[in-house]
Short mmCIF file of C-alpha atoms in Angstrom, two decimals:
data_model
loop_
_atom_site.label_atom_id
_atom_site.label_comp_id
_atom_site.label_asym_id
_atom_site.label_seq_id
_atom_site.Cartn_x
_atom_site.Cartn_y
_atom_site.Cartn_z
CA UNK A 208 17.12 -26.23 -12.72
CA UNK A 209 14.06 -24.02 -13.05
CA UNK A 210 10.91 -25.20 -11.31
CA UNK A 211 7.34 -25.17 -12.52
CA UNK A 212 6.37 -21.64 -13.56
CA UNK A 213 2.80 -20.43 -13.46
CA UNK A 214 1.61 -17.11 -14.82
CA UNK A 215 0.08 -14.86 -13.82
CA UNK A 216 0.45 -15.14 -10.03
CA UNK A 217 -2.68 -13.14 -9.33
CA UNK A 218 -5.73 -12.40 -11.42
CA UNK A 219 -9.03 -10.61 -10.83
CA UNK A 220 -11.88 -11.26 -13.23
CA UNK A 221 -15.57 -10.42 -13.42
CA UNK A 222 -18.36 -12.98 -13.45
CA UNK A 223 -19.11 -14.15 -16.97
CA UNK A 224 -15.64 -13.47 -18.30
CA UNK A 225 -13.17 -16.12 -19.32
CA UNK A 226 -9.59 -16.62 -18.18
CA UNK A 227 -6.50 -18.43 -19.40
CA UNK A 228 -3.78 -19.58 -17.06
CA UNK A 229 -0.35 -20.73 -18.15
CA UNK A 230 2.04 -23.37 -16.84
CA UNK A 231 5.60 -24.11 -17.92
CA UNK A 232 6.77 -27.47 -16.58
CA UNK A 233 10.26 -28.45 -15.58
CA UNK A 234 12.43 -28.99 -18.64
CA UNK A 235 12.06 -32.58 -19.81
CA UNK A 236 8.82 -33.20 -17.97
CA UNK A 237 6.06 -34.35 -20.31
CA UNK A 238 3.13 -34.62 -17.91
CA UNK A 239 1.25 -31.55 -16.69
CA UNK A 240 -1.65 -31.71 -14.25
CA UNK A 241 -3.94 -28.98 -12.99
CA UNK A 242 -5.55 -28.66 -9.57
CA UNK A 243 -7.99 -26.27 -7.95
CA UNK A 244 -7.60 -25.44 -4.27
CA UNK A 245 -10.33 -23.76 -2.24
CA UNK A 246 -10.81 -23.52 1.54
CA UNK A 247 -14.03 -25.50 1.32
CA UNK A 248 -13.15 -28.28 -1.11
CA UNK A 249 -9.39 -28.47 -0.64
CA UNK A 250 -7.18 -29.63 -3.48
CA UNK A 251 -9.08 -31.15 -6.39
CA UNK A 252 -7.73 -32.69 -9.57
CA UNK A 253 -8.87 -30.98 -12.79
CA UNK A 254 -7.06 -32.79 -15.61
CA UNK A 255 -3.74 -34.13 -16.80
CA UNK A 256 -2.01 -33.76 -20.13
CA UNK A 257 0.74 -35.92 -21.54
CA UNK A 258 2.31 -35.42 -24.95
CA UNK A 259 -0.40 -32.91 -25.93
CA UNK A 260 -3.24 -35.32 -25.09
CA UNK A 261 -5.61 -35.14 -22.17
CA UNK A 262 -5.05 -38.40 -20.36
CA UNK A 263 -7.21 -37.99 -17.26
CA UNK A 264 -9.97 -35.68 -16.12
CA UNK A 265 -11.47 -34.86 -12.75
CA UNK A 266 -15.07 -34.07 -11.94
CA UNK A 267 -15.35 -30.49 -13.16
CA UNK A 268 -17.82 -28.93 -15.61
CA UNK A 269 -16.97 -28.40 -19.25
CA UNK A 270 -16.28 -24.71 -18.59
CA UNK A 271 -12.87 -25.90 -17.45
CA UNK A 272 -10.63 -26.93 -20.30
CA UNK A 273 -6.98 -27.16 -21.08
CA UNK A 274 -4.40 -27.94 -23.65
CA UNK A 275 -0.75 -28.82 -23.91
CA UNK A 276 1.69 -27.65 -26.55
CA UNK A 277 4.51 -29.55 -28.21
CA UNK A 278 7.03 -28.02 -25.80
CA UNK A 279 4.93 -29.42 -22.88
CA UNK A 280 3.76 -25.99 -21.77
CA UNK A 281 0.12 -26.07 -20.79
CA UNK A 282 -2.75 -23.64 -20.56
CA UNK A 283 -5.97 -23.92 -18.62
CA UNK A 284 -9.08 -22.00 -19.63
CA UNK A 285 -12.19 -21.28 -17.60
CA UNK A 286 -15.13 -19.81 -19.48
CA UNK A 287 -18.17 -18.01 -18.09
CA UNK A 288 -16.56 -17.45 -14.73
CA UNK A 289 -18.62 -17.88 -11.57
CA UNK A 290 -17.91 -16.53 -8.10
CA UNK A 291 -17.22 -20.09 -6.95
CA UNK A 292 -14.32 -20.35 -9.38
CA UNK A 293 -12.27 -18.12 -7.09
CA UNK A 294 -9.41 -20.34 -6.03
CA UNK A 295 -5.72 -21.08 -6.17
CA UNK A 296 -5.03 -22.96 -9.39
CA UNK A 297 -1.99 -25.19 -9.23
CA UNK A 298 -0.06 -26.87 -11.97
CA UNK A 299 2.14 -29.91 -11.40
CA UNK A 300 4.62 -31.57 -13.70
CA UNK A 301 6.39 -34.90 -13.76
CA UNK A 302 8.49 -36.89 -16.18
CA UNK A 303 5.85 -39.28 -17.38
CA UNK A 304 2.91 -38.76 -14.99
CA UNK A 305 3.73 -41.40 -12.44
CA UNK A 306 7.14 -41.89 -10.97
CA UNK A 307 8.76 -42.41 -7.61
CA UNK A 308 9.89 -38.79 -7.41
CA UNK A 309 6.36 -37.44 -7.24
CA UNK A 310 4.98 -34.37 -8.87
CA UNK A 311 6.53 -30.90 -8.75
CA UNK A 312 4.00 -28.17 -8.18
CA UNK A 313 4.19 -24.53 -9.14
CA UNK A 314 3.27 -21.70 -6.77
CA UNK A 315 -0.11 -21.33 -8.40
CA UNK A 316 -2.31 -18.61 -9.84
CA UNK A 317 -4.65 -16.93 -7.38
CA UNK A 318 -7.88 -16.21 -9.27
CA UNK A 319 -10.48 -13.93 -7.76
CA UNK A 320 -13.86 -13.63 -9.46
CA UNK A 321 -15.92 -10.57 -8.52
CA UNK B 1246 -15.30 -43.27 1.29
CA UNK B 1247 -12.12 -41.39 2.15
CA UNK B 1248 -8.96 -43.09 1.01
CA UNK B 1249 -6.93 -41.80 3.95
CA UNK B 1250 -7.52 -40.58 7.50
CA UNK B 1251 -5.04 -38.40 9.33
CA UNK B 1252 -5.23 -36.02 12.30
CA UNK B 1253 -6.54 -32.56 11.48
CA UNK B 1254 -3.82 -30.84 13.48
CA UNK B 1255 -0.75 -31.51 15.61
CA UNK B 1256 1.52 -29.38 17.78
CA UNK B 1257 5.16 -29.89 18.65
CA UNK B 1258 8.28 -27.99 19.59
CA UNK B 1259 11.51 -27.17 17.85
CA UNK B 1260 14.08 -29.94 18.03
CA UNK B 1261 11.53 -32.69 18.61
CA UNK B 1262 10.81 -35.65 16.37
CA UNK B 1263 7.31 -35.52 14.92
CA UNK B 1264 5.40 -38.58 13.76
CA UNK B 1265 2.22 -38.16 11.71
CA UNK B 1266 0.21 -41.33 11.22
CA UNK B 1267 -2.15 -41.92 8.34
CA UNK B 1268 -4.74 -44.70 8.11
CA UNK B 1269 -5.57 -46.26 4.76
CA UNK B 1270 -7.53 -49.42 5.53
CA UNK B 1271 -8.63 -50.00 1.92
CA UNK B 1272 -5.21 -49.71 0.31
CA UNK B 1273 -4.92 -51.83 -2.83
CA UNK B 1274 -2.04 -53.96 -4.01
CA UNK B 1275 -0.98 -51.44 -6.66
CA UNK B 1276 -1.21 -48.39 -4.40
CA UNK B 1277 1.77 -46.35 -3.32
CA UNK B 1278 1.85 -44.09 -0.26
CA UNK B 1279 3.07 -40.55 -0.81
CA UNK B 1280 3.41 -37.55 1.49
CA UNK B 1281 3.35 -33.91 0.44
CA UNK B 1282 4.01 -30.71 2.41
CA UNK B 1283 2.27 -27.44 1.68
CA UNK B 1284 2.95 -23.91 2.93
CA UNK B 1285 0.33 -21.16 2.61
CA UNK B 1286 -0.12 -19.82 -0.93
CA UNK B 1287 2.33 -22.34 -2.38
CA UNK B 1288 1.93 -25.61 -4.20
CA UNK B 1289 2.45 -28.90 -2.37
CA UNK B 1290 5.99 -30.22 -2.22
CA UNK B 1291 6.77 -33.93 -2.55
CA UNK B 1292 8.37 -35.30 0.61
CA UNK B 1293 8.58 -39.06 0.32
CA UNK B 1294 6.96 -42.10 -1.26
CA UNK B 1295 6.96 -45.74 -0.31
CA UNK B 1296 5.31 -49.08 -0.94
CA UNK B 1297 6.27 -51.16 2.10
CA UNK B 1298 8.67 -51.32 5.07
CA UNK B 1299 10.77 -48.20 5.55
CA UNK B 1300 11.95 -45.44 3.26
CA UNK B 1301 14.31 -42.67 4.29
CA UNK B 1302 15.55 -39.59 2.50
CA UNK B 1303 17.31 -36.41 3.53
CA UNK B 1304 14.21 -34.81 5.04
CA UNK B 1305 11.99 -37.59 6.40
CA UNK B 1306 11.35 -41.27 6.99
CA UNK B 1307 8.28 -43.24 6.08
CA UNK B 1308 7.34 -46.32 8.05
CA UNK B 1309 4.87 -48.77 6.55
CA UNK B 1310 3.84 -51.91 8.48
CA UNK B 1311 3.45 -55.25 6.78
CA UNK B 1312 -0.32 -54.96 6.35
CA UNK B 1313 0.12 -51.49 4.76
CA UNK B 1314 -3.13 -50.26 6.37
CA UNK B 1315 -1.34 -47.30 7.90
CA UNK B 1316 1.85 -45.34 7.48
CA UNK B 1317 3.83 -42.92 9.61
CA UNK B 1318 5.74 -39.91 8.39
CA UNK B 1319 8.62 -39.11 10.72
CA UNK B 1320 10.23 -35.67 10.72
CA UNK B 1321 13.46 -35.58 12.77
CA UNK B 1322 14.34 -32.50 14.82
CA UNK B 1323 11.67 -30.16 13.47
CA UNK B 1324 12.11 -26.41 13.23
CA UNK B 1325 9.66 -23.52 13.01
CA UNK B 1326 9.87 -23.72 9.21
CA UNK B 1327 8.31 -27.18 9.29
CA UNK B 1328 4.98 -25.58 10.21
CA UNK B 1329 2.81 -26.57 7.26
CA UNK B 1330 0.01 -28.85 6.12
CA UNK B 1331 1.07 -32.44 5.46
CA UNK B 1332 -0.93 -34.63 3.12
CA UNK B 1333 -0.92 -38.40 3.03
CA UNK B 1334 -1.94 -39.82 -0.37
CA UNK B 1335 -2.61 -43.35 -1.48
CA UNK B 1336 -2.51 -43.63 -5.23
CA UNK B 1337 -2.45 -46.45 -7.74
CA UNK B 1338 0.84 -46.45 -9.55
CA UNK B 1339 1.90 -43.31 -7.73
CA UNK B 1340 -0.90 -41.13 -9.07
CA UNK B 1341 -1.46 -41.94 -12.72
CA UNK B 1342 -5.12 -40.85 -12.53
CA UNK B 1343 -4.57 -37.62 -10.67
CA UNK B 1344 -3.72 -37.16 -7.02
CA UNK B 1345 -6.51 -37.28 -4.43
CA UNK B 1346 -5.76 -34.95 -1.55
CA UNK B 1347 -7.61 -35.21 1.75
CA UNK B 1348 -7.78 -32.50 4.40
CA UNK B 1349 -4.21 -33.02 5.53
CA UNK B 1350 -2.62 -32.48 8.94
CA UNK B 1351 -1.83 -28.94 10.00
CA UNK B 1352 1.44 -29.25 11.91
CA UNK B 1353 2.32 -26.31 14.12
CA UNK B 1354 5.84 -26.08 15.51
CA UNK B 1355 6.39 -23.81 18.49
CA UNK B 1356 9.67 -22.41 19.80
#
């Protein structure tokens, strides 16, 4: 079966702009989580959506937001981009958010802010 | 306070068994232990999860002593392609509130 698909794979944006990243989870998975990975801070949890509702949120400013659609696809938006937002953004899906089979991650979107 | 402590890096050779130990002294009753593997520019990949004693699947084994304050991921007969970063996670209910990743262990396999 198809894995978690993230688009685009690479993105270059200018400071002050906004960006929208997309994630299509594995078919049947209802939970989608987003993570930011940087060399300095490592992997950090952004938020999780389940059945179109944000269920959990990490410690990130309000410039980071997301949503989930009825087909479980999710988008993440970052407004007023800063240089420090340059990172690999990863999406993970699971059946219900917590299960013994873990989360399946996509390959990520590499965002570069210049 | 870090949830887990694991070595920053380890080296081994092809064909060897590799054991990576993770300390989690403050593990709670509802916490599960999960290991992920990550290659450069890819998302982490779930390897194995356990609660107590021993769990084995087709790629690894996870040993958890009775006090659950540590766990050991065992990779049998490693190959060059096992070179990656391995993360040990301790999460309530398997990660319902988002996964907390530490620095991980950079495992380097040499020929």
